[in-house]
Amino acid sequence: MKKLLLLFFLSASAILARAQNLPITGTVKDLEGRSIPSVSVKVKGTTRVSSANATGSFSIEAKIGEVLIISYVGFTSKEITITSQSLGDITLAESTESLNEVVVVGYGVQKRESLTGALSTIKGSALKNVTSPNVQNLLAGKAPGLFVAPGSGRPGSAGAVIIRGQATLGGTTSPLWVIDGVIIGSSPGDLNPEDIENLTVLKDAASTAIYGSQGANGVIIVTTKRAKSGQMTIDISSRVGVTQLTNGNLQVMDGAELYDYFASFANANTISFPRWKPELRNSNFDWWDLATKEGFNQNHNITFQGGTEKLQSMLSIGFYDESGAIKGYDYERYNFRFNTVYKPYNWLTIKPSLVGARRGVSDKQYSVTSIYSNLPWDSPYDANGNLVPHRSSTWVNSVSTNYLYDLQWNKGSNTNYELMGNFDFDIKITNKLTFSSVNNYRFNTYSASSYTDPRSNGGLSVNGRITEYRDEYTRRYTNQLLTYNNSWGKHSLNSVAGYEFNDYRSKSLDVYGTGLIPGFEVLDVVSKPERTKGGISEWAVQSLLFKSSYSYDDKYLAQVSFRRDGASNFGKKYGNFFSVGAGWNIHRENWFNTKYINNLKLRAAVGTVGNRPSSLYPQFDLYAVNPAASYNGVPGLLISQLGNENLTWEETYTSGLGLDAAAFDNRLRLNLDFYIKNTNNILYNVPISGLTGVTRLYQNVGEMRNQGIEIALGGDIIRTKDLTWSLDMNLGHNVNKLTDIYKTRNLDGSYTAKPIIVDDGLGIAGSATRILQVGLPVDTYYMPEWAGVNPDNGLPLWYKVTRDANGNETSRTTTSTYAQATQEKLSKASPDFFGGITTALTWKKFDLNAVFGYSIGGKIYNYSRQEYDSDGAYTDRNQMNLMEGWNRWQKPGDIATHPVARYNNQDKGNSMSSRYLESSDFFRMRSLALGYSFDLKKYKVRNLRVYLSGENLFVITKYSGVDPELPANDGAVLFSTGPSVYPMSRKFMFGLNASF
């Protein structure tokens, strides 16, 4: 009887469990064991739906015995019969129909299979292998055609990005950044990389034309993490580590080496400074060791998210802190992001968000230049350990200053606050028609101050100086879109029409005061207002836009777009931009039955995009209030700009062909693109006669062409349950050529396009020059050509070239007189090929990831060698050791790379020439990470991964400087290096990711 009762109760309990809803949980992963976020979980035959959170975990109400349908774009759906409340890990395999993946594009989303444009998508997880607060630095090597000049080793420095070559002469070359549908500008601001869900790089006309006058340099669309329904989850990422400076191949001399170098001078008998004695070899102060340390880096982020089907919220908080490996510079940043999705009705979705950041810098940085240039014979301290004053009699270089003496007091700091709020909403008018509204307000305030003590070298003449700078701007953005989606039979149509408005207003204040009591650091104490400046800038842009995509039977694709932009800072205010694209999914043809090929698509697109001048209101004649023109104490007006009312948009016509392919169950992937970009009406600030007091005028002056190829090749070499090894490579190749330039009048009245000589943007007198000439790349170097060393006397040699009236070379000789050397058109700065290699290996719960970068065929003008490799011309600064394979002339008959060295050398061997033009080729390991994931679900820890990583571990290059990847300068790519390059840093990090 007892057994019967027990059997009855067990049966009743089972029936009751099957009859009632229970919280069913599980975690969805891919074949590599990585969690898949946002997976859809549905109870088959019901309307009960849930989704996995950021770590792949889900919870849904269901009965034992019911069936769950687990699905996610790019993966094969799976049906699971519920046998218990906890289903454990559920594995999804990548689908052969992975082209159904939805990709974020301009003003909407599209299935990857339906795309006709050239674009690259980068997952947020792929941006986390390098530690940086700036998104630009994380993009190097991540996509074909995306050239990145990374930031230097200085904490917080941002890189510069160029997509498919330089398409302008005088405007910005940076791409347009769009974050969550909001046009931000040529920089992503203080975006926290940890908040990025995915990133899309738009490269061709079919993708970028919808952004009109702002799309000429490409577009980068960022989608941040969004809240998901389900129980509250907490995700934590944390990493800490150390930073070390790398010095590349540049090694300066120690005390003994420098003494021996001076002693080897051909005229060493003329050296007569008081300390010139053999004992000087033992004076060996290490300025590098003085200024550098092991820096510290930490980055912590926490995300809370959860909600119901009607209301989901996410809060992300981040903190980044880095102390520089060069002493005295500290950077910190705080971020927060709050996103909410509220669906009060089936037809209405409200999406408010609030984003903020605070960035701060404390600057008492030791001198970067001095770690290379200061003589090892000179110490900043006297015998008692006290700082020696400027121009100390105990120094060999007694004309130089001891920067440590000033750092006792002098300092600077800056702080930036950024706040951005959105109130977006979608209204579902019908099943096919949706109205979407994006409304954004952005406020940014930046302040900087500096204190120069009266006792310091810079403060002696003015009895100290205090500076204060304030700049704040507001930017309003709105777009109103109607989106139409319809499918009937084999036809599919998606169309978007909208209006967009974007305006900007900034206000600045710049104040200097001098004459102060040491230690007082506010403007109230100054006795003299040295400078008071300020200004207001405003502009606005409004646009009408339309795009439409059509697909027939998922085989034949077509896309058109049109945009009309109007800008306040143009004489010809309105411009029209368009694109037409087409695609053919060959693999969907009935006759295409190659079982090994999963996808094969051809793409083609043509269209136009534009660019605006960096100057505001170049169409107007402008006058400036100038105290120099004052009369009776009242400032006067002087003309400051001549306007050009005919100024029009700089337009880039782009055409391209593309091929996408995948084979062997998507284990092999190929993307191939060829493009031509023709830029017309190039905006340039043209030099003119200074009779009016104005020496330049904005004009539409010329044309240029960029053409190239991009290749992305990837594959899963091994893909089993426990072991996966993937390898992805990308390559970009771009050829730039100036095809027309403005013409100047000749004496006979005719007009010709004459070459224009420009500087290299370094801002150092005597550095490299470049030439703008029809038929040449716009980054072509122009300077005397180095011919080596005369073996008879050790003097430097340059080429002296004679040409006929048509510019053809008729003879070439050498000369040791620098003034007789002819200026020659030499190599270009940009590389022929560049890209990256990424590999990932997972075995059970271990993972190993590595990222490499490379560049081939470019040139760097190493100006720093003009000072540090000067053959004795500079005796007041240290000199570099010769690289392997270099040698200096010593006696007649020597075949040498370096001329004879003399004290105070006047042979001009270190003057600007191709002697200092070096290859920028390199191959480097950007990052290497080893991680392990723990299974702690029984402790309610959904995911725990720990890892060790190294960044910038090695670089293979023949470049003699600090680093062949030169840091960017205010968002611009540099291809010349000065004497004060902040070295790239090497980082070793320990990290942890946890989810609860």
mmCIF file of C-alpha atoms in Angstrom, residues 5-19:
data_model
loop_
_atom_site.group_PDB
_atom_site.id
_atom_site.type_symbol
_atom_site.label_atom_id
_atom_site.label_comp_id
_atom_site.label_asym_id
_atom_site.label_seq_id
_atom_site.Cartn_x
_atom_site.Cartn_y
_atom_site.Cartn_z
ATOM 1 C CA LEU A 5 0.828 5.744 -2.461
ATOM 2 C CA LEU A 6 4.436 6.767 -3.229
ATOM 3 C CA LEU A 7 3.980 5.910 -6.888
ATOM 4 C CA PHE A 8 0.759 7.908 -6.926
ATOM 5 C CA PHE A 9 2.370 11.009 -5.426
ATOM 6 C CA LEU A 10 5.344 10.820 -7.782
ATOM 7 C CA SER A 11 3.053 10.537 -10.767
ATOM 8 C CA ALA A 12 0.901 13.402 -9.532
ATOM 9 C CA SER A 13 3.960 15.581 -8.985
ATOM 10 C CA ALA A 14 5.219 14.871 -12.482
ATOM 11 C CA ILE A 15 1.826 15.631 -13.966
ATOM 12 C CA LEU A 16 1.580 18.824 -11.905
ATOM 13 C CA ALA A 17 5.077 19.907 -12.986
ATOM 14 C CA ARG A 18 4.151 19.361 -16.582
ATOM 15 C CA ALA A 19 0.892 21.215 -16.119
#
